[in-house]
Coordinates of C-alpha atoms (C1' of nucleotides) in Angstrom, one line a residue:
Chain A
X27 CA -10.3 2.1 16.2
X28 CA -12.3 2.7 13.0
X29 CA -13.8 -0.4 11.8
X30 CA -11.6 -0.5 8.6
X31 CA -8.6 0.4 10.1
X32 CA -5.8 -2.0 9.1
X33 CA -4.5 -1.5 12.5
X34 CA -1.3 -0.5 11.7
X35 CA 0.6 2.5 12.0
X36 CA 2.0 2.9 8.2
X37 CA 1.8 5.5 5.6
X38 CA 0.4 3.0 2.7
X39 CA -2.2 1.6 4.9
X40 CA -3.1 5.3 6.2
X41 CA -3.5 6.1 2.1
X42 CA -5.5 2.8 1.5
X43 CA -7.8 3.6 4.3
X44 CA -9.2 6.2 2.1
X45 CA -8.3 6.3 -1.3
X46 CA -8.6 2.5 -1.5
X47 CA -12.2 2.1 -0.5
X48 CA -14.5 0.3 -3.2
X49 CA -15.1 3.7 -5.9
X50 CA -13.9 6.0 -3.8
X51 CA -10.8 6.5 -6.8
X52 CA -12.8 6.5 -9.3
X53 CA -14.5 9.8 -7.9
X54 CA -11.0 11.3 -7.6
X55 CA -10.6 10.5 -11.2
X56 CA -13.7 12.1 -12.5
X57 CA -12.9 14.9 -10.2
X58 CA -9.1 15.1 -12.2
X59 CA -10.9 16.0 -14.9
X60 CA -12.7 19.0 -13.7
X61 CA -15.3 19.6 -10.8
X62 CA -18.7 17.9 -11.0
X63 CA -21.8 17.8 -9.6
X64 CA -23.3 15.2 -7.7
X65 CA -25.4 14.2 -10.4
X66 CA -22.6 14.5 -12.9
X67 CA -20.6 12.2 -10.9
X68 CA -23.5 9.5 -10.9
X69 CA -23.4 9.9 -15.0
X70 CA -19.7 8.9 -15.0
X71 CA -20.0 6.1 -13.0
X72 CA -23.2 4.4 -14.1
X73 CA -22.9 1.4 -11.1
X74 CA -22.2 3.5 -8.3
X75 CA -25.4 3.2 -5.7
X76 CA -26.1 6.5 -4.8
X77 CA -25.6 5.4 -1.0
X78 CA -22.1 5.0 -1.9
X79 CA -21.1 8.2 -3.5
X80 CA -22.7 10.0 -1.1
X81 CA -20.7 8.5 1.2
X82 CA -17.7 8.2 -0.2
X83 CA -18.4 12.0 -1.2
X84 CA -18.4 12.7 3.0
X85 CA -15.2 10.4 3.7
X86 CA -13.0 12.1 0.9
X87 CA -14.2 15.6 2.3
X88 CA -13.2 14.7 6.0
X89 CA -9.6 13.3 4.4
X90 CA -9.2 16.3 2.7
X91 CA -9.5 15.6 -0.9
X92 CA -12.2 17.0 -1.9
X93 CA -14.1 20.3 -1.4
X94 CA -17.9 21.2 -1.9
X95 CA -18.2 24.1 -3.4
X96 CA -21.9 26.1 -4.1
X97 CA -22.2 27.5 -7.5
X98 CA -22.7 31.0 -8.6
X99 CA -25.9 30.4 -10.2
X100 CA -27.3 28.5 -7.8
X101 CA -25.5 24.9 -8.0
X102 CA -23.4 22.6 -6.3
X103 CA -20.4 20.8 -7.2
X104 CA -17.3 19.1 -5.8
X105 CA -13.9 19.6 -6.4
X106 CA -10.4 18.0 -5.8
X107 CA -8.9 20.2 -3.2
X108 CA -5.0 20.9 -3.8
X109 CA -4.7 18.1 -1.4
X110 CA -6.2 15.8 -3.3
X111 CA -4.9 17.1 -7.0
X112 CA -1.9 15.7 -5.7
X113 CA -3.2 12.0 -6.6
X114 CA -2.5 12.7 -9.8
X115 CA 0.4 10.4 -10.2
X116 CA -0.7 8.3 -8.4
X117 CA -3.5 7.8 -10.6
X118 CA -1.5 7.9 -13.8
X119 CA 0.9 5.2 -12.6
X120 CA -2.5 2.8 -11.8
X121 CA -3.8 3.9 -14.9
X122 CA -0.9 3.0 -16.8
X123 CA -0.8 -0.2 -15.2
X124 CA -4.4 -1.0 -15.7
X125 CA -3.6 -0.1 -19.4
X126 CA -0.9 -2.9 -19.2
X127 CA -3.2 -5.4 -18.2
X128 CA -6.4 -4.6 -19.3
X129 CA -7.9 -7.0 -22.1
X130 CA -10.6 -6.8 -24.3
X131 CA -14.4 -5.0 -22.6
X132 CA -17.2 -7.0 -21.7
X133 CA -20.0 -6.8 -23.9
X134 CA -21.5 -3.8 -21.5
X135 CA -18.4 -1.8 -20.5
X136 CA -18.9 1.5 -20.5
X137 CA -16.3 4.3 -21.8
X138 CA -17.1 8.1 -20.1
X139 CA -15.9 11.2 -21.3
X140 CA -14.3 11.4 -18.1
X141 CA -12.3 8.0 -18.1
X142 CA -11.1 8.9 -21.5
X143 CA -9.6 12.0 -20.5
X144 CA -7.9 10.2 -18.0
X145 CA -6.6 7.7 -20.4
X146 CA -4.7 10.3 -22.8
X147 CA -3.5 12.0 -19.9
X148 CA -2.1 8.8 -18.7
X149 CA -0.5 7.8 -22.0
X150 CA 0.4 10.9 -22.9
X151 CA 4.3 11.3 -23.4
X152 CA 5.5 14.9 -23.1
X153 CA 8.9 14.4 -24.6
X154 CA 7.8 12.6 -27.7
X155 CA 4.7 15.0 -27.8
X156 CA 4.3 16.8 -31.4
X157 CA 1.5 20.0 -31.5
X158 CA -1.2 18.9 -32.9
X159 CA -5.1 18.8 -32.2
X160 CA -7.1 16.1 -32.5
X161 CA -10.7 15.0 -32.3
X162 CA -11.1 11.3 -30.6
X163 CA -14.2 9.6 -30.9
X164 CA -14.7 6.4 -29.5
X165 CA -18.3 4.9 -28.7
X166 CA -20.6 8.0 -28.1
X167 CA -17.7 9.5 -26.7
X168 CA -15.9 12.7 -28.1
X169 CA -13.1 14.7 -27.3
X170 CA -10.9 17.2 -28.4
X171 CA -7.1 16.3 -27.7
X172 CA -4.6 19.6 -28.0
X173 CA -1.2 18.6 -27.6
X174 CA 1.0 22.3 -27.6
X175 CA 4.6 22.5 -26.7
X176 CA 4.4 19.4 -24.7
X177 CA 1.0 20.1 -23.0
X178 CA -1.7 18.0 -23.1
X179 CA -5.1 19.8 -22.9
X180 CA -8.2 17.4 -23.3
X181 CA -11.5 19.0 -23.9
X182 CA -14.9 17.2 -24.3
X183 CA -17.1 17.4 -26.8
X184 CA -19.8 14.8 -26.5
X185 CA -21.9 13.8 -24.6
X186 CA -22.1 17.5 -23.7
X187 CA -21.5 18.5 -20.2
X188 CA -24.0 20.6 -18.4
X189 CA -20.8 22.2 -16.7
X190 CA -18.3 25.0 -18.5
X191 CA -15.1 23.3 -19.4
X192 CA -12.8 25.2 -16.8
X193 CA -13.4 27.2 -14.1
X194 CA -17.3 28.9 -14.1
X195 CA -16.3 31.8 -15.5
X196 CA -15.4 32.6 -19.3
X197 CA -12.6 35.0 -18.7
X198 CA -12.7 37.5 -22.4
X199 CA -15.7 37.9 -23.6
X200 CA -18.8 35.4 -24.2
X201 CA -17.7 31.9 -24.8
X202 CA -16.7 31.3 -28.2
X203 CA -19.1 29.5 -30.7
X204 CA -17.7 26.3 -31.5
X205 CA -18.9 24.3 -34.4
X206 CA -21.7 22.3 -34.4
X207 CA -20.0 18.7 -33.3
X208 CA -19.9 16.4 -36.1
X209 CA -23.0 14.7 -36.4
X210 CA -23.1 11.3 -38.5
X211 CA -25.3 9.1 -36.2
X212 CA -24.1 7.3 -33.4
X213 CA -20.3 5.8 -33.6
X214 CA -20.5 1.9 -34.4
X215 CA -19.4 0.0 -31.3
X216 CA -18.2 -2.7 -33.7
X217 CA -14.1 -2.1 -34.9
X218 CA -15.6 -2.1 -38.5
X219 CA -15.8 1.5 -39.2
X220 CA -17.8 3.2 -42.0
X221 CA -15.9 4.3 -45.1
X222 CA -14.4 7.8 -44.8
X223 CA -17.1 10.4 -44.5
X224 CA -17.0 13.6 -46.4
X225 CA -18.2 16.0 -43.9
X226 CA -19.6 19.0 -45.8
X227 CA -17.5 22.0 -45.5
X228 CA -18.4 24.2 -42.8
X229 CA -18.6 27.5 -43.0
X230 CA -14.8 29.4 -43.5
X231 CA -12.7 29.0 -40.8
X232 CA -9.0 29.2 -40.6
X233 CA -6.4 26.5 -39.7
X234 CA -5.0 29.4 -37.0
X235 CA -4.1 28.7 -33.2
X236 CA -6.5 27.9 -30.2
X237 CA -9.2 25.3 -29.4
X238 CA -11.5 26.1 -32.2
X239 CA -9.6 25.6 -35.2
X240 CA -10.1 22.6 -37.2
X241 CA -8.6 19.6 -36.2
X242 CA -5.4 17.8 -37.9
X243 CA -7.4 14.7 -37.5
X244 CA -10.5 13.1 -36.6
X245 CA -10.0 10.1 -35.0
X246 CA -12.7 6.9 -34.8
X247 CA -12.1 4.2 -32.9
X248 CA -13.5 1.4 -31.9
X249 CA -11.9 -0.5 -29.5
X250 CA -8.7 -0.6 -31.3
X251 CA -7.8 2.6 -29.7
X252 CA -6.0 0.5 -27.4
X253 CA -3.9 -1.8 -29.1
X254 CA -2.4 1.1 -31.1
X255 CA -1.7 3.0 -27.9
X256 CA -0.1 -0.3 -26.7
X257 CA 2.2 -0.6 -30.1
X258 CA -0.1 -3.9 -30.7
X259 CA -1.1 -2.4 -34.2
X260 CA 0.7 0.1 -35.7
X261 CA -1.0 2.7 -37.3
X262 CA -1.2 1.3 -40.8
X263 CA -1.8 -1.8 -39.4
X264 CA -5.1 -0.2 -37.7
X265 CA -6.1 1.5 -40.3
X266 CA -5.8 -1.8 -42.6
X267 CA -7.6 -4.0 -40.2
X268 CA -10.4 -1.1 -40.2
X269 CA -10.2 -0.9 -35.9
X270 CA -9.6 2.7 -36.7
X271 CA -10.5 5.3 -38.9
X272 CA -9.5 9.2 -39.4
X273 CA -12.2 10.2 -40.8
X274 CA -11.2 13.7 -41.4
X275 CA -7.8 15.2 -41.7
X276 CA -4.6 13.4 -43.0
X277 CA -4.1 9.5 -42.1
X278 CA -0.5 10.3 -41.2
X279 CA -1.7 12.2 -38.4
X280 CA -2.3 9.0 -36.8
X281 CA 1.5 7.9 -36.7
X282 CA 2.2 11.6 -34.6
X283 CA -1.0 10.3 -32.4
X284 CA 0.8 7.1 -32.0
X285 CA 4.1 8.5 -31.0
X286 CA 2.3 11.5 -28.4
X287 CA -0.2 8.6 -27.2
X288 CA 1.8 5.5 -25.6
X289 CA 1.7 2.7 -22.9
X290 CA 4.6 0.2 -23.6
X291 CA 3.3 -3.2 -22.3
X292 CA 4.9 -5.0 -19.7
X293 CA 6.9 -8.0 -21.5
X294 CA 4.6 -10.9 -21.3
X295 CA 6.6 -13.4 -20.2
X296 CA 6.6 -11.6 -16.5
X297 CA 2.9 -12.7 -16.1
X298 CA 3.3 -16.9 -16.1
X299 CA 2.3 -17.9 -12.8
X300 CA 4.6 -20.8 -12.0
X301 CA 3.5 -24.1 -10.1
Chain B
X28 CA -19.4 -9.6 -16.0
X29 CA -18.1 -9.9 -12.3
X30 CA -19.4 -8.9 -9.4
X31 CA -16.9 -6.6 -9.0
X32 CA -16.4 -5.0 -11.9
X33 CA -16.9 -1.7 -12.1
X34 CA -18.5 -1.7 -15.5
X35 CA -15.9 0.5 -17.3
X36 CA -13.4 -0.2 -19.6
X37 CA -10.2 2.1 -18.7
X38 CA -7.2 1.3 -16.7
X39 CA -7.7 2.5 -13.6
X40 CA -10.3 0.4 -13.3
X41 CA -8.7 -2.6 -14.2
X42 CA -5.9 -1.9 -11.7
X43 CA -8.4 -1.0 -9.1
X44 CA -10.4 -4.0 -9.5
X45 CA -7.6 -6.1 -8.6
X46 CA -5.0 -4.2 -6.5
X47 CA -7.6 -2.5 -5.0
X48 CA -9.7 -5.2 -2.8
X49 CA -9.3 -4.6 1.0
X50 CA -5.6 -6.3 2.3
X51 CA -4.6 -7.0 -1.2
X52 CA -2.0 -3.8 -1.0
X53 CA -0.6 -4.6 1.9
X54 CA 0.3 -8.2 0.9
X55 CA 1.9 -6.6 -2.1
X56 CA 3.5 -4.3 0.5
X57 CA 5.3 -6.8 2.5
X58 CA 6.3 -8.8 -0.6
X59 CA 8.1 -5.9 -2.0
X60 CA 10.3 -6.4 0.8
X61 CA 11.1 -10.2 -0.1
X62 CA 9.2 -13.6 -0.7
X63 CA 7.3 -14.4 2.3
X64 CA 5.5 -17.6 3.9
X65 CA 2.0 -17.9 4.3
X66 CA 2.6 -17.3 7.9
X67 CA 4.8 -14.5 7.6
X68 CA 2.4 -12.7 5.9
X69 CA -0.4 -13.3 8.5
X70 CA 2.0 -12.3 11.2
X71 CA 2.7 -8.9 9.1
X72 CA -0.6 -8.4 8.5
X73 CA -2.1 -9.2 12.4
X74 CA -5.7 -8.5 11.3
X75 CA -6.2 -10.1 8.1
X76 CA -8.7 -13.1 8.6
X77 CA -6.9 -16.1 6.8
X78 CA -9.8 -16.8 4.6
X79 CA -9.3 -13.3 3.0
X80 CA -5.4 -13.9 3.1
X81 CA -5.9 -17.0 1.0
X82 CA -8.5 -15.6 -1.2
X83 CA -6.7 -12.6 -2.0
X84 CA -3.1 -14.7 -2.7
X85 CA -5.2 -16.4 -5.1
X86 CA -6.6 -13.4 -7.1
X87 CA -3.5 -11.8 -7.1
X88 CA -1.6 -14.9 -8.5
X89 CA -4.4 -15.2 -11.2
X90 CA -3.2 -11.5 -11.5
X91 CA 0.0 -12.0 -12.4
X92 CA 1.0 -9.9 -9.1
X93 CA 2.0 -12.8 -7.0
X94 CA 3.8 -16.6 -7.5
X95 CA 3.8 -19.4 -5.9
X96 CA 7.5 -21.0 -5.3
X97 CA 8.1 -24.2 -3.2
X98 CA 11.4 -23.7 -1.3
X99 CA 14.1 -26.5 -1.1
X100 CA 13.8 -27.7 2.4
X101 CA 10.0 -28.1 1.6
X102 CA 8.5 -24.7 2.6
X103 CA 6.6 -22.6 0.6
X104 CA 6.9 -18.7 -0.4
X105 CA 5.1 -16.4 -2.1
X106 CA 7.2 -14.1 -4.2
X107 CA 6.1 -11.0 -6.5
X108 CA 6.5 -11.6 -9.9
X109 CA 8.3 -9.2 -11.9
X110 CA 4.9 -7.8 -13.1
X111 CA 4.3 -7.7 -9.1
X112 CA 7.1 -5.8 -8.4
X113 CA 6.4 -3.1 -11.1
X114 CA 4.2 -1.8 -8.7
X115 CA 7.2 -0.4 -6.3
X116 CA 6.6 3.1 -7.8
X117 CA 2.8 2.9 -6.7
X118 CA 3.1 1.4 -3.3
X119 CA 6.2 4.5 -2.6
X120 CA 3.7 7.2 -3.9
X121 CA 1.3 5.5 -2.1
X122 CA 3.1 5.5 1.1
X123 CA 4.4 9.0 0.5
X124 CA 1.1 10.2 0.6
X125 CA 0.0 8.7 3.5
X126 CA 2.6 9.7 5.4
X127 CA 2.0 13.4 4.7
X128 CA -1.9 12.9 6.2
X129 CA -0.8 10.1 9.4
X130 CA -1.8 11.2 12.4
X131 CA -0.6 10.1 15.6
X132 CA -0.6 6.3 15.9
X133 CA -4.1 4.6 17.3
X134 CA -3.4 2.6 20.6
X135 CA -3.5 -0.9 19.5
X136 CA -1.8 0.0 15.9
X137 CA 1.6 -1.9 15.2
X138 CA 4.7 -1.6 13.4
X139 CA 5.8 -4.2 11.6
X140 CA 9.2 -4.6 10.6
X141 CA 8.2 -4.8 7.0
X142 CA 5.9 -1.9 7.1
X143 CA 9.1 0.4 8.5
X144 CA 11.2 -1.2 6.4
X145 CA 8.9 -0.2 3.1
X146 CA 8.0 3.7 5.1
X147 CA 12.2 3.8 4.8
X148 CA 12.3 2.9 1.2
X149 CA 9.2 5.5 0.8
X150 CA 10.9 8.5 2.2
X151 CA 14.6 7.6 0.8
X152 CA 15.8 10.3 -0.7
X153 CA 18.6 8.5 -3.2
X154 CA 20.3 12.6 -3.8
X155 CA 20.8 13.9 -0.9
X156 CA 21.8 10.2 0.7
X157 CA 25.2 10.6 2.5
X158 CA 26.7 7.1 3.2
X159 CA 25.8 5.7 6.8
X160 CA 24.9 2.3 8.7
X161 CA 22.3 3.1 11.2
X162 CA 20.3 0.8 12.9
X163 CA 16.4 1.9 13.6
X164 CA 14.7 0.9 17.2
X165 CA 10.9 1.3 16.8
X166 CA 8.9 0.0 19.1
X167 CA 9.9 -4.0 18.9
X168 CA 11.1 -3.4 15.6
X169 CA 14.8 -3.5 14.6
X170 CA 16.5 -2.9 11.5
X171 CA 19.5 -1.9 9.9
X172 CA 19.6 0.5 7.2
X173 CA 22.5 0.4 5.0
X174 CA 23.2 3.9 2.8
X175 CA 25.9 3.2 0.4
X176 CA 26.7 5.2 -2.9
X177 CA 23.0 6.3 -3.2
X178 CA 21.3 3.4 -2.7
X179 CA 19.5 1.9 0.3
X180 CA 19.6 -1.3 1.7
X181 CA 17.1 -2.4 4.8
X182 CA 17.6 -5.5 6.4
X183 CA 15.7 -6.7 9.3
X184 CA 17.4 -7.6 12.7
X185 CA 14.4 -7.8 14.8
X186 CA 11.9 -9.8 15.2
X187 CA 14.0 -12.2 14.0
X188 CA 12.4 -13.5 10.4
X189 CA 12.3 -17.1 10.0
X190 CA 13.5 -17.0 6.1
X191 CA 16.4 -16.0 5.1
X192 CA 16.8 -11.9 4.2
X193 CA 17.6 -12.1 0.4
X194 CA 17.3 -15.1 -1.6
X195 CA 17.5 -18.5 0.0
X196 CA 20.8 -19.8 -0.8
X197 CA 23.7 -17.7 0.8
X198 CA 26.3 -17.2 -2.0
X199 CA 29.7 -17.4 -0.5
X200 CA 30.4 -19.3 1.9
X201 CA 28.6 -19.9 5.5
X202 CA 26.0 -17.0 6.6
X203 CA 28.8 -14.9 8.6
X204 CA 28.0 -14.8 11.9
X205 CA 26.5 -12.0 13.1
X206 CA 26.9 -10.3 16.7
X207 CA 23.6 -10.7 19.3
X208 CA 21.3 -8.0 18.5
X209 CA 21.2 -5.7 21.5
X210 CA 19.3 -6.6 24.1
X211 CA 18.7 -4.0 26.6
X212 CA 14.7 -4.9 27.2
X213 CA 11.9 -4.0 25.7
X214 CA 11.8 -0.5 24.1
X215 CA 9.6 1.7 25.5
X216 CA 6.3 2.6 24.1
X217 CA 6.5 6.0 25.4
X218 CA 8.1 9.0 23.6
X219 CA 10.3 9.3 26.6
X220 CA 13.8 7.1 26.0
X221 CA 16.1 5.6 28.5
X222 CA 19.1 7.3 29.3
X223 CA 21.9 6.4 26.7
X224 CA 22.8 3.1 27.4
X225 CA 26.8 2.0 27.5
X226 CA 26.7 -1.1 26.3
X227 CA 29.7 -3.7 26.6
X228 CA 32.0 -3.5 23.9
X229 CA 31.2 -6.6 21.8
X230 CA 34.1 -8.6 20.4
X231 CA 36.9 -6.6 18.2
X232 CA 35.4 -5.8 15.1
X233 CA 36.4 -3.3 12.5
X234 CA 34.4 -0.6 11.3
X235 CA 34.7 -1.9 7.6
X236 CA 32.5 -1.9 4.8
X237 CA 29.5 -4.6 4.4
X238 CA 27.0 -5.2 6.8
X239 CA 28.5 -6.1 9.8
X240 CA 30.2 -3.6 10.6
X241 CA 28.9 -1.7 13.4
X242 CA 26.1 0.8 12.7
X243 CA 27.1 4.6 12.4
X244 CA 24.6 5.4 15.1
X245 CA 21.8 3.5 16.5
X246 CA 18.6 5.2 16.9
X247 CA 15.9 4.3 19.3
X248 CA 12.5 6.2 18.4
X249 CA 8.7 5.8 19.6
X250 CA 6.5 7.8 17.3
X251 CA 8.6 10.8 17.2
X252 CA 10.5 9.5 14.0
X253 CA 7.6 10.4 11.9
X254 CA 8.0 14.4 13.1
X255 CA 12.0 13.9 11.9
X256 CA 11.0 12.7 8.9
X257 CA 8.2 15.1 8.2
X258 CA 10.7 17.7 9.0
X259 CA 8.5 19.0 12.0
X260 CA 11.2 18.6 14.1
X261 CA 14.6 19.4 14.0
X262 CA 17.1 16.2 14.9
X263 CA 18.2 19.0 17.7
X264 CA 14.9 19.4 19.1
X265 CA 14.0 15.6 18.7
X266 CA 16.9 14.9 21.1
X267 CA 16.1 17.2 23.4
X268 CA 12.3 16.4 23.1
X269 CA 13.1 13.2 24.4
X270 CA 11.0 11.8 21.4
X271 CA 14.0 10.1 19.8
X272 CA 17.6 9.2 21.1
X273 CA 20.9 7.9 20.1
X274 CA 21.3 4.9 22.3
X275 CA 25.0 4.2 20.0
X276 CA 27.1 6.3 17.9
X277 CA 27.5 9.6 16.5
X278 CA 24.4 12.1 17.3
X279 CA 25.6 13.7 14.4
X280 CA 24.8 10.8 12.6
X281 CA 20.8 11.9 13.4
X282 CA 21.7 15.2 10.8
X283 CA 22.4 12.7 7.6
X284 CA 19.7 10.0 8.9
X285 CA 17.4 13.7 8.8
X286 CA 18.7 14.1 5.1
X287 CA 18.5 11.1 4.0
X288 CA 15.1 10.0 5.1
X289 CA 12.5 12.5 4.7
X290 CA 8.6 13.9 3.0
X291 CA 8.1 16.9 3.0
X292 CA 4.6 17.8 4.1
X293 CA 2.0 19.2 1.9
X294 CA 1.3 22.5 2.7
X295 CA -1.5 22.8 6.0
X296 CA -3.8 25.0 4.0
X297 CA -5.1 22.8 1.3
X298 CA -6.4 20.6 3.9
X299 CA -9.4 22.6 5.6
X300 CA -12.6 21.6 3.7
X301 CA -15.1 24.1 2.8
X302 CA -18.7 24.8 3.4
Chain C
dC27 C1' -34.0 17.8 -12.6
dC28 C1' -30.8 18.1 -8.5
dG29 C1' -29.0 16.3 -4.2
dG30 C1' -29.3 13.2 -1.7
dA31 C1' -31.7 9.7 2.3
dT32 C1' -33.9 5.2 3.2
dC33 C1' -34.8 0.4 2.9
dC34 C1' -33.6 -4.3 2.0
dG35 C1' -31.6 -8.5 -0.2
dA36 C1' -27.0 -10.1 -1.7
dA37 C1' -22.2 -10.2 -1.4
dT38 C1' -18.1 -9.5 1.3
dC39 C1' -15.6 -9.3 5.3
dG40 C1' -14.0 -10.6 10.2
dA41 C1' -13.4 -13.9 13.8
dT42 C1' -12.9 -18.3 15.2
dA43 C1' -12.7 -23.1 14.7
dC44 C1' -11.0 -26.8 12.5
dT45 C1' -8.2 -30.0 9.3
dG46 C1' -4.5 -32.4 6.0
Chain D
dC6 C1' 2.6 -24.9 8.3
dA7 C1' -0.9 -23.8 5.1
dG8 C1' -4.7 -23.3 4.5
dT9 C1' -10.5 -24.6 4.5
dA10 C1' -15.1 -24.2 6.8
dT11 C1' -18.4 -21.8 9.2
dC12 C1' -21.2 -18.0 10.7
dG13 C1' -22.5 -13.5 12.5
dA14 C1' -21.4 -8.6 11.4
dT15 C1' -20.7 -5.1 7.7
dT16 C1' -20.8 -3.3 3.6
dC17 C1' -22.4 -3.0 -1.0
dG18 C1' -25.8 -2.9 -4.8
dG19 C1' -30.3 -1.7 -6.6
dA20 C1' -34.4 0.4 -6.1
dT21 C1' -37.4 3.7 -4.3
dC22 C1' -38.6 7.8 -2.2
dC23 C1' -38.4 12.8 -0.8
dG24 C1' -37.6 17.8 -0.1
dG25 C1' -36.1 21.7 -2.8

DNA sequence: CCGGATCCGAATCGATACTG
DNA sequence: CAGTATCGATTCGGATCCGG
């Protein structure tokens, strides 16, 4: 018997065995996002010892979950097998709790790209979902949230990814030139936002569908982000306590963000813990 | 910042970093199935080490997960809290997909009666439910599962638990007696089953509603009742397999408990691994 | 730079013993 | 019954190193 078998003959402890190793779901949520490379994977999860991911990179292989897969142009990354893009529920329920529970960061917290993604998945709610696109910074982070017809597609903008966006190959034609990303100096980690920023114009481009147009809203946040997902602040309320800014686009944008983006708390009088 | 803190500030991470500890899942398991004693849990859980019992009752009472309640006739449980038993949906997903990848059980690996009774809850399928009693041999484990109007209920008839099944104070009147379980010897470990066993007729008592009624059918498995479950076998070839047998009752009865409990597998081919 | 492998001290876990 | 204490065995974390 393995060494960290729990010894018992059980479907939960047969998932814990290896989804419930130390990082080894954190990998699987990188990996939601898109496939990575080794090195990508060490990016997104700045503690990791490199002992470990390797590792955990074998174990999740043998269970199943995840593929290696060579690249065309001479690469190498790894990718959730069907198999193992079936954990995404499960990881949207734990994200959602986490959400619940989760306080303020500690002074050296990290946010990814990645993690991010995962977030607005996890709070997104198709059935209050209006179309929209929006740009989300938060940190150095930035990403490109289009919600259409009750689908959520999250693209990332910054810090740029060495790897396309989906799937190696641009199906029509070269990949489209996307606009420079707005440049205005790093984000301020502090909640205090700078006034409004009038962007100059770039250069003439419609309002018309797909992932390029400009969006409805640009979105800084701090860490406020969260309590307006978590119906703490509402949106007026973040924008007057200046834990939130849209720098671009129309304010009441924000109040559609609010409604697609939403994790109702757990009422607080279930945590107490008695005696 | 803790030791284990994974440095990020997203909710998986925060639900990871306390859910996610080795054991701490399976405590949360056997609670979901009702408060238990220090003791009960160590006896569920045969290869925690009590230091890492204790330690992780602790962190998952400063969680919020778990409480602490002193019982009349001085005892002691731990119960989830409300918070605590959010996590249901988790643990079932959790144990769905585990299921789906068990293999055949390791030697020394046990079933414990709240392990089967949560593996019931996790392949419960509440629509296509029909009403039964049946009562579920596995191994040393009994227990009676209770199918009425969509919903189950699993109570435990062996080994015998030393708290009472659902709250501690029994609400009308005297805890009604209940009949001797069965005894016809140990169960066999094997796949192979004893020959249907006539037992004596136990005093009159009518097949009417509530839980003491006799059982529908009583079924006595080894591991086949994963394959029924999983669908790999038909209740028709399980019998004749000799994997499974109905010791009581209705072998008809082993269509609806077919129904009623089952996960479908994932498909084989997502499971090869490449390169 | 990418994809790891290796080494070693620190923290955690597992097994057993022991105590109020 | 409900844990605490102890101690060797593992695993983890952090750093370095190495072949392509």
């Amino acid at each position: 018997m393995g060494a960290r078998s729990y010894g018992q003959y059980c479907g939960v402890t047969t998932a814990v065995e290896l989804i419930g190793e130390r990082w080894a779901l954190l990998i699987v949520r990188d990996l939601l996002v898109g496939p990575r490379r080794y090195t990508d994977l060490k990016q997104g999860l700045p503690r990791i010892p490199t002992n470990i991911l390797s590792a955990r990179l074998k174990e999740l292989q043998e269970g199943g979950v995840v593929r290696r897969v060579p690249l065309h142009n001479c690469g190498l990354v790894y990718e959730l097998t069907p198999y193992g893009r079936a954990l995404e529920p499960i990881m949207l329920a734990l994200g959602r709790r986490g959400f619940q529970t989760m306080g303020e960061p500690s002074p050296d917290d990290v946010v990814t790209p990645d993690s991010l993604t995962m977030a607005l998945r996890t709070a997104f709610q198709a059935d209050a979902a209006t179309d929209a696109e929006y740009e989300l910074h938060v940190r150095d982070v930035a990403l490109r949230a289009s919600v259409r017809a009750g689908t959520l597609t999250v693209a990332r903008l910054a810090p740029e990814s060495s790897l396309p966006e989906r799937g190696p190959v641009p199906e029509r034609g070269p990949v489209p030139e996307r606009g420079p990303v707005p440049e205005r100096g790093p984000v301020p980690e502090r909640d205090t936002l700078p006034e409004r920023d009038p962007l100059p114009e770039r250069g003439a481009k419609r309002r018309d569908e797909g992932p390029d147009r400009e969006p409805d809203a640009v979105i800084v946040a701090g860490r406020g982000i969260r309590r307006l997902i978590a119906g703490e602040l509402t949106p007026a309320e973040a924008l007057a306590q200046d834990v939130l800014a849209v720098v671009r686009g129309d304010e009441t944008f924000l109040d559609s963000f609010a409604r697609t983006f939403h994790i109702a708390p757990l009422t607080e009088l279930t945590k107490e813990s008695a005696s």
